[in-house]
mmCIF file of C-alpha atoms and ligand atoms in Angstrom:
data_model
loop_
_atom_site.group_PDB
_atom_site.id
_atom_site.type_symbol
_atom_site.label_atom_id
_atom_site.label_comp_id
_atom_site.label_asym_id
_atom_site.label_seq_id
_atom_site.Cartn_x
_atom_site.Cartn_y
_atom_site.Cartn_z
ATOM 1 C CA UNK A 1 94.351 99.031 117.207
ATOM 2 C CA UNK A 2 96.539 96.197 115.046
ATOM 3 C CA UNK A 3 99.824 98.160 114.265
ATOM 4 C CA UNK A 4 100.495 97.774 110.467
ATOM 5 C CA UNK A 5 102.265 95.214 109.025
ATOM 6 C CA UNK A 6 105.696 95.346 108.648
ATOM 7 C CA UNK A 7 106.842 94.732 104.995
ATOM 8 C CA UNK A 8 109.740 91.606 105.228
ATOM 9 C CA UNK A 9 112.215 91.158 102.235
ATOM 10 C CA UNK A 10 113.662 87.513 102.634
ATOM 11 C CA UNK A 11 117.103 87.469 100.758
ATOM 12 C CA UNK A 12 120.186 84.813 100.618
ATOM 13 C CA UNK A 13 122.662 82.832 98.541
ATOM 14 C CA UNK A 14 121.574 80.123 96.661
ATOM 15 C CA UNK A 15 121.262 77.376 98.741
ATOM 16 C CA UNK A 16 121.227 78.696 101.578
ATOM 17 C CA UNK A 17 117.751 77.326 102.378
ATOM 18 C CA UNK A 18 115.750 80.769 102.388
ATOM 19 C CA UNK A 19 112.758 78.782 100.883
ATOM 20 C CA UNK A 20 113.023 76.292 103.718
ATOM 21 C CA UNK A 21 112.603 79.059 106.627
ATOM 22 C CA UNK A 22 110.000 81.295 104.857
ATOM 23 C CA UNK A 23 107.990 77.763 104.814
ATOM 24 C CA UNK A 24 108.815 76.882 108.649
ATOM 25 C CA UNK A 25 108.132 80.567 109.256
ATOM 26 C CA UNK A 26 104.199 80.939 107.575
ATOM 27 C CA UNK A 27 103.615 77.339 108.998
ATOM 28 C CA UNK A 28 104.407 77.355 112.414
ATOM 29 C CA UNK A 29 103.546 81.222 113.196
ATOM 30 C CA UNK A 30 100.549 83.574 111.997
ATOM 31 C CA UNK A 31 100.084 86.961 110.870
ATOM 32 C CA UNK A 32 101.588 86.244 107.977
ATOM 33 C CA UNK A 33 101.150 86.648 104.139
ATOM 34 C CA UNK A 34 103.544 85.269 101.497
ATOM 35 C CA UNK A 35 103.611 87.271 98.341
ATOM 36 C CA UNK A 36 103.743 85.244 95.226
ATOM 37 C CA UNK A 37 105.944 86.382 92.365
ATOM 38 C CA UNK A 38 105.637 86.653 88.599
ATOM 39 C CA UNK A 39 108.235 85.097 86.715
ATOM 40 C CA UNK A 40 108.308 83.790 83.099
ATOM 41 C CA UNK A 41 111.101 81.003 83.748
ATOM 42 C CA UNK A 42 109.275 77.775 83.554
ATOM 43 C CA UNK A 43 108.134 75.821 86.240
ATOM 44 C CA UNK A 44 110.256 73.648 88.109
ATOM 45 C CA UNK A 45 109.233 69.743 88.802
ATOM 46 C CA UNK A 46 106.788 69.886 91.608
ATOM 47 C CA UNK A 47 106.199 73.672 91.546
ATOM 48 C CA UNK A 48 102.720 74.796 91.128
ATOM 49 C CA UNK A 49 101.256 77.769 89.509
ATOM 50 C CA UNK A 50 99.995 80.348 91.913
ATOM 51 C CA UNK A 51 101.906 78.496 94.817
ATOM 52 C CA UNK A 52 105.406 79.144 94.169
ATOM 53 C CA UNK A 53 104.631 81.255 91.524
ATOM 54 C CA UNK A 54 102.551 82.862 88.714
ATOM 55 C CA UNK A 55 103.695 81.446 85.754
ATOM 56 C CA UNK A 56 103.617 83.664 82.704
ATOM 57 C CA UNK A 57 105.012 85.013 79.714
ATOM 58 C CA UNK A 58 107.450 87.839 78.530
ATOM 59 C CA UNK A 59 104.557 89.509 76.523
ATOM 60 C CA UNK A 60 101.688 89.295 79.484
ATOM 61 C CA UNK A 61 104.712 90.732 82.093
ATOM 62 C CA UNK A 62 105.278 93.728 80.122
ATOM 63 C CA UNK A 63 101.844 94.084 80.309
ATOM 64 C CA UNK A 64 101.415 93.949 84.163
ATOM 65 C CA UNK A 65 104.861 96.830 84.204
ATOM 66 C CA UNK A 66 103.094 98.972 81.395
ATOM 67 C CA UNK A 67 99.655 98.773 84.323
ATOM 68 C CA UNK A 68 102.512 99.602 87.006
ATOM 69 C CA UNK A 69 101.327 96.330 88.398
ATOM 70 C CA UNK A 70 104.478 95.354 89.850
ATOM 71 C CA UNK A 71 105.739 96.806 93.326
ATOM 72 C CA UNK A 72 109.098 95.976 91.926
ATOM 73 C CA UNK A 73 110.707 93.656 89.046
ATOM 74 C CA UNK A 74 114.106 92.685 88.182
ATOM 75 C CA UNK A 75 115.934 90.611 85.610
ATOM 76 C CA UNK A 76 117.567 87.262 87.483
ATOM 77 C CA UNK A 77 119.836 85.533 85.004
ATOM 78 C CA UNK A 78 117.550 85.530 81.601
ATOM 79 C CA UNK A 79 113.798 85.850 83.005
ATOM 80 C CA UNK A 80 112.022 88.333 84.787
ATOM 81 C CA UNK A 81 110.813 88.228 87.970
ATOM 82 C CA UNK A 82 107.952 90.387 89.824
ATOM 83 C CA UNK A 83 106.102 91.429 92.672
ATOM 84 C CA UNK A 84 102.486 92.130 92.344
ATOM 85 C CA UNK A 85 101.672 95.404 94.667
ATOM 86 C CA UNK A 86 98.061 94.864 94.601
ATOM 87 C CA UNK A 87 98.259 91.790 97.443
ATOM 88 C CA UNK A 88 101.097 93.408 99.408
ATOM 89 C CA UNK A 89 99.395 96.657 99.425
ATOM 90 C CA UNK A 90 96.258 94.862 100.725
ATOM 91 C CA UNK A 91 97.853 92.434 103.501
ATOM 92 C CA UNK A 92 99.947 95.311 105.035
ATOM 93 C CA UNK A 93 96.631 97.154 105.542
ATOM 94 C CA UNK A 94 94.875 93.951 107.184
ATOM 95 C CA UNK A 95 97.855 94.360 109.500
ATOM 96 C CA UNK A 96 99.830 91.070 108.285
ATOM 97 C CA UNK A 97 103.680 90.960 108.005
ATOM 98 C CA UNK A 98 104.125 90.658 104.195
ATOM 99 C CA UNK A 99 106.707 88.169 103.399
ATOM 100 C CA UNK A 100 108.819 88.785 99.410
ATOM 101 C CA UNK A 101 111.648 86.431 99.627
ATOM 102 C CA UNK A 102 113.494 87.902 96.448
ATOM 103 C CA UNK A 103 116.850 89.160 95.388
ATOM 104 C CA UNK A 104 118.680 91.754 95.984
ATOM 105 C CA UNK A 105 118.075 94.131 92.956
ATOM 106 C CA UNK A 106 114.057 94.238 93.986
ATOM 107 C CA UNK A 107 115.297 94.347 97.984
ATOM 108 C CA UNK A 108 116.685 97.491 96.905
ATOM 109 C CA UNK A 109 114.053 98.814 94.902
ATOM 110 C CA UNK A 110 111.430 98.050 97.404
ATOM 111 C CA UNK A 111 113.700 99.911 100.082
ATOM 112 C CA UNK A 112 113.539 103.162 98.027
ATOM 113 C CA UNK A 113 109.674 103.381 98.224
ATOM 114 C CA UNK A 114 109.003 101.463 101.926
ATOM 115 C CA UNK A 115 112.106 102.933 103.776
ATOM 116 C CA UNK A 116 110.408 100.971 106.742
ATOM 117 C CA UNK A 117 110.676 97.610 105.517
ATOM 118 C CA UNK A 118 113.126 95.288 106.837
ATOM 119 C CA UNK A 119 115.881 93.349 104.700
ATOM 120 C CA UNK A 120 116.662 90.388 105.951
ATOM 121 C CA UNK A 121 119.922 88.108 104.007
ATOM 122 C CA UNK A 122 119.955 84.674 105.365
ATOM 123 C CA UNK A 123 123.490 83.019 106.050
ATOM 124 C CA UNK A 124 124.569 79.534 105.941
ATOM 125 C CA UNK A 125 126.353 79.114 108.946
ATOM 126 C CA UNK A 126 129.899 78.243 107.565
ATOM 127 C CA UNK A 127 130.859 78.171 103.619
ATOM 128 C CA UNK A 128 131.725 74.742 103.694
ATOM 129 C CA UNK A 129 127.955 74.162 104.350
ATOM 130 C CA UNK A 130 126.935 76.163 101.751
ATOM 131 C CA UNK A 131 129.046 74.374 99.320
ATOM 132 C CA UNK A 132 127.293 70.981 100.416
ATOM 133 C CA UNK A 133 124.129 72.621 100.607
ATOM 134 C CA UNK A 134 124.811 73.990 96.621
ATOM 135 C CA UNK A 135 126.067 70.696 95.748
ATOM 136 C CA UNK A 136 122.553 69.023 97.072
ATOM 137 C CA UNK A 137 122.367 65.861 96.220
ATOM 138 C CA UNK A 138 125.160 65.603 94.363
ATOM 139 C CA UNK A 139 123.210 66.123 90.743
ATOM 140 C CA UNK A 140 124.759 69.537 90.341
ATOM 141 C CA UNK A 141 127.182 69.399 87.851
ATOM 142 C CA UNK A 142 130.514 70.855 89.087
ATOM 143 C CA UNK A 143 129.893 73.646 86.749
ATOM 144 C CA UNK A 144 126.527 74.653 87.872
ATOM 145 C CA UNK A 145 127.913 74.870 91.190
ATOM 146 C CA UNK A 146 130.508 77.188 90.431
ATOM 147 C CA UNK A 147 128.628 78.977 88.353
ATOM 148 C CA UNK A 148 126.218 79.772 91.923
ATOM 149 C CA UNK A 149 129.119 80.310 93.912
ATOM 150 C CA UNK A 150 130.669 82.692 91.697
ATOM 151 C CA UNK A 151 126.542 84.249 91.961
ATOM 152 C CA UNK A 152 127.047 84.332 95.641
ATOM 153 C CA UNK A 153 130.357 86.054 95.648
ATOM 154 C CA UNK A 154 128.831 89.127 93.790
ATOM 155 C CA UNK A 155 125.825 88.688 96.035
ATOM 156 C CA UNK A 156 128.161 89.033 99.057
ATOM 157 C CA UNK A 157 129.146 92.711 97.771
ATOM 158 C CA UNK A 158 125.458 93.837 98.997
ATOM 159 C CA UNK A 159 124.504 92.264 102.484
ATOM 160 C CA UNK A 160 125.368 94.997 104.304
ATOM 161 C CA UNK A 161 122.699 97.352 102.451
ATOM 162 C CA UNK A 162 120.212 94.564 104.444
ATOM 163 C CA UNK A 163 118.623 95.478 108.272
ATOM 164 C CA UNK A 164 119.573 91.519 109.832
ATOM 165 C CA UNK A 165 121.698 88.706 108.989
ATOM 166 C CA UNK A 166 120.103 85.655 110.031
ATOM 167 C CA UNK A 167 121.956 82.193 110.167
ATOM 168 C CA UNK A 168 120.566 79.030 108.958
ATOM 169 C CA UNK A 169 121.907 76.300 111.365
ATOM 170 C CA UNK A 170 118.548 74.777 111.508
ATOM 171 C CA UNK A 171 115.247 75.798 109.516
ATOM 172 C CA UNK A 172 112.671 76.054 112.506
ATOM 173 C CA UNK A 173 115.019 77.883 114.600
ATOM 174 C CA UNK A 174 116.371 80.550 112.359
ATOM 175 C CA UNK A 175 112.522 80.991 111.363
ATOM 176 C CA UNK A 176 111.380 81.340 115.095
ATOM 177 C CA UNK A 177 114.617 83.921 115.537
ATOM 178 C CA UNK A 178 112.980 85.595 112.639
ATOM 179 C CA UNK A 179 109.688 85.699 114.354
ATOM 180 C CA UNK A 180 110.853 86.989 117.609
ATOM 181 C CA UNK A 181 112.519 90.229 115.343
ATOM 182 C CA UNK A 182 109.470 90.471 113.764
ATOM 183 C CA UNK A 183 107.283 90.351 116.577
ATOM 184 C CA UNK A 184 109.393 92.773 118.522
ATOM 185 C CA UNK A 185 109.185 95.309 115.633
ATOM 186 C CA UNK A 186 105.866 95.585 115.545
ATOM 187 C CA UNK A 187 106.354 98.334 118.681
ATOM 188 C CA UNK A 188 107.915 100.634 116.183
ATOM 189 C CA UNK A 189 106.399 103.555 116.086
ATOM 190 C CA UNK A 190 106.060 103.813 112.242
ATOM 191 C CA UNK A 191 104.338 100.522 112.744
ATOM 192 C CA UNK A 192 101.668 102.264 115.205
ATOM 193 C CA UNK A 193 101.165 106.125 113.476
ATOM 194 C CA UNK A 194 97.347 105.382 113.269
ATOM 195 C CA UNK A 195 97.132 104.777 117.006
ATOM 196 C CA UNK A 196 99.227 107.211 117.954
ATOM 197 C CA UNK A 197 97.572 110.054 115.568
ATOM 198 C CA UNK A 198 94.204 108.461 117.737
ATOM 199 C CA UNK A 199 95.185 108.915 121.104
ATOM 200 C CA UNK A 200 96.995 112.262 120.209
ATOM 201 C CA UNK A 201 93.686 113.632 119.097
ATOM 202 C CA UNK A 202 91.433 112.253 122.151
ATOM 203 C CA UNK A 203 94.412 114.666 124.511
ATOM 204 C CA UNK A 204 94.110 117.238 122.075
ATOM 205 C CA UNK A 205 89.723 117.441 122.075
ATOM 206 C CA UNK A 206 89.871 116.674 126.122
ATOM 207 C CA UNK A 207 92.436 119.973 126.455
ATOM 208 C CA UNK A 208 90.191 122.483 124.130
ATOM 209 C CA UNK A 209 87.262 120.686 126.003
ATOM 210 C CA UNK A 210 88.536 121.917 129.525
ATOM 211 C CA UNK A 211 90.926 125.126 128.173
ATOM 212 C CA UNK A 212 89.221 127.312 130.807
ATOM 213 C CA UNK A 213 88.873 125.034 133.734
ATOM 214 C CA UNK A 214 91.697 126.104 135.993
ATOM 215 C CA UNK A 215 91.592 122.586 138.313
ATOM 216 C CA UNK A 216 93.272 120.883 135.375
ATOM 217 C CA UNK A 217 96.959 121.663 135.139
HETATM 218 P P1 LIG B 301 114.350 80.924 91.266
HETATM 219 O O1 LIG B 301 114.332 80.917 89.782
HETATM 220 O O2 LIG B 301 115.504 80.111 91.824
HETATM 221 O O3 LIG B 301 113.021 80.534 91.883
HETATM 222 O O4 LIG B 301 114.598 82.430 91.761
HETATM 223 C C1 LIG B 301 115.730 83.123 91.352
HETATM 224 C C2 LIG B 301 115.909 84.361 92.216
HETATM 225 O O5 LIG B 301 114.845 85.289 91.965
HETATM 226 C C3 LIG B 301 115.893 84.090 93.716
HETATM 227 O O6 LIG B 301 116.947 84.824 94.319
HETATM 228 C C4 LIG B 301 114.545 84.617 94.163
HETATM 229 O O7 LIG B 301 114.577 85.074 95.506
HETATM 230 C C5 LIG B 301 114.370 85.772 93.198
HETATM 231 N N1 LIG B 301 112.962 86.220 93.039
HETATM 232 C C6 LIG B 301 111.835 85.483 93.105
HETATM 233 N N2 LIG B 301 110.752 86.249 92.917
HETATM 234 C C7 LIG B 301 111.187 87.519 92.750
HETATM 235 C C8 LIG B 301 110.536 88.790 92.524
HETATM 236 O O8 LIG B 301 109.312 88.919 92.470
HETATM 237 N N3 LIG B 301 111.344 89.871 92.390
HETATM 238 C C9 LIG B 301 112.706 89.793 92.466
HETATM 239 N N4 LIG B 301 113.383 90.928 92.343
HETATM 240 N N5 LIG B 301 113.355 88.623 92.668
HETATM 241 C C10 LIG B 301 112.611 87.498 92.817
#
């Protein structure tokens, strides 16, 4: 019987690379399902609609929370951003890990209705990497980058509300550390109640089958 997925928040500092391992992570392992957000910030250059996300407006998101179509939404900066339960639901059931790389305001939220799911804040490995890897290619304007850093200092307060701290050294490898957690959690009980329910009812019909034959102890 295929345990249940387990329900993955992907978190992180800007910069970090969190995009970068949840790609190595879907393409070089399966069992996977990436959710795809809602947001109504525009799209970026090379982003595509119903890729990287659902592209929409202010008026059709209020919408989708007045249908209690989101699993959870929060406000990042000034747009909205959203998780449609419908496709999480669904790929849990199939038995896929579901993968929301979001922040931490909807990590929490999520938490309070899936206490099982596991929170996972990616790490860059020292901050003077993360201060290269903000700069980028040096188009950042010195402001924008302290304007993230000062975003990652209050997004510092929260990492310990998260299960796992992953570093990322290297993409592949933080993404195949991730694996092996995830992998190795599937054995959680909470992961496997329908089986266990299942084999606890085959004991309990074979000992009212045999109640009053005294050979089996
Ligand atoms: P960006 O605009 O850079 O793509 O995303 C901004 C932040 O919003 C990132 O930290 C990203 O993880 C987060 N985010 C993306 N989708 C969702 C979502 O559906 N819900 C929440 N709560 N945060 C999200």
């Amino acid at each position: 019987m295929t345990p249940k997925g387990n329900l993955v928040i992907i978190s992180g500092f800007s910069g970090v690379g969190k995009g970068t391992v949840v790609h190595s992570l879907m393409s070089r392992h399966t069992g996977y399902a990436l959710s795809v957000s809602c947001t109504t910030r525009a799209p970026r250059p090379g982003e595509k609609d119903g890729a990287d996300y659902f592209y929409i407006t202010q008026k059709e998101f209020d919408s989708m929370i007045e249908r209690g179509e989101f699993l959870e939404y929060a406000r990042y900066v000034d747009h909205s951003y959203g998780t449609p339960g419908k496709y999480v639901k669904q790929k849990l059931e199939e038995g896929l890990d579901v993968i929301l790389e979001i922040e931490i305001q909807g990590a929490m939220k999520v938490r309070r209705q899936y206490p099982e799911a596991v929170l996972i804040f990616i790490m860059p490995p020292d901050f003077e990497t993360l201060k290269n890897r903000l700069a980028g290619r040096g188009s950042e304007t010195a402001d924008v980058i302290r304007a993230r850093l000062k975003r990652a200092a209050a997004e510092s307060e929260g990492i310990e509300q998260y299960d796992y701290i992953f570093i990322n050294d290297i993409a592949d490898d933080c993404a195949d550390r991730i694996h092996r957690l995830l992998r190795s959690l599937r054995s959680r009980t909470s992961s496997n109640r329908a089986f266990i329910e299942k084999i606890r009812n085959q004991i309990e019909e074979f000992r009212k089958e045999n109640a009053n034959d005294s050979s089996i102890i």
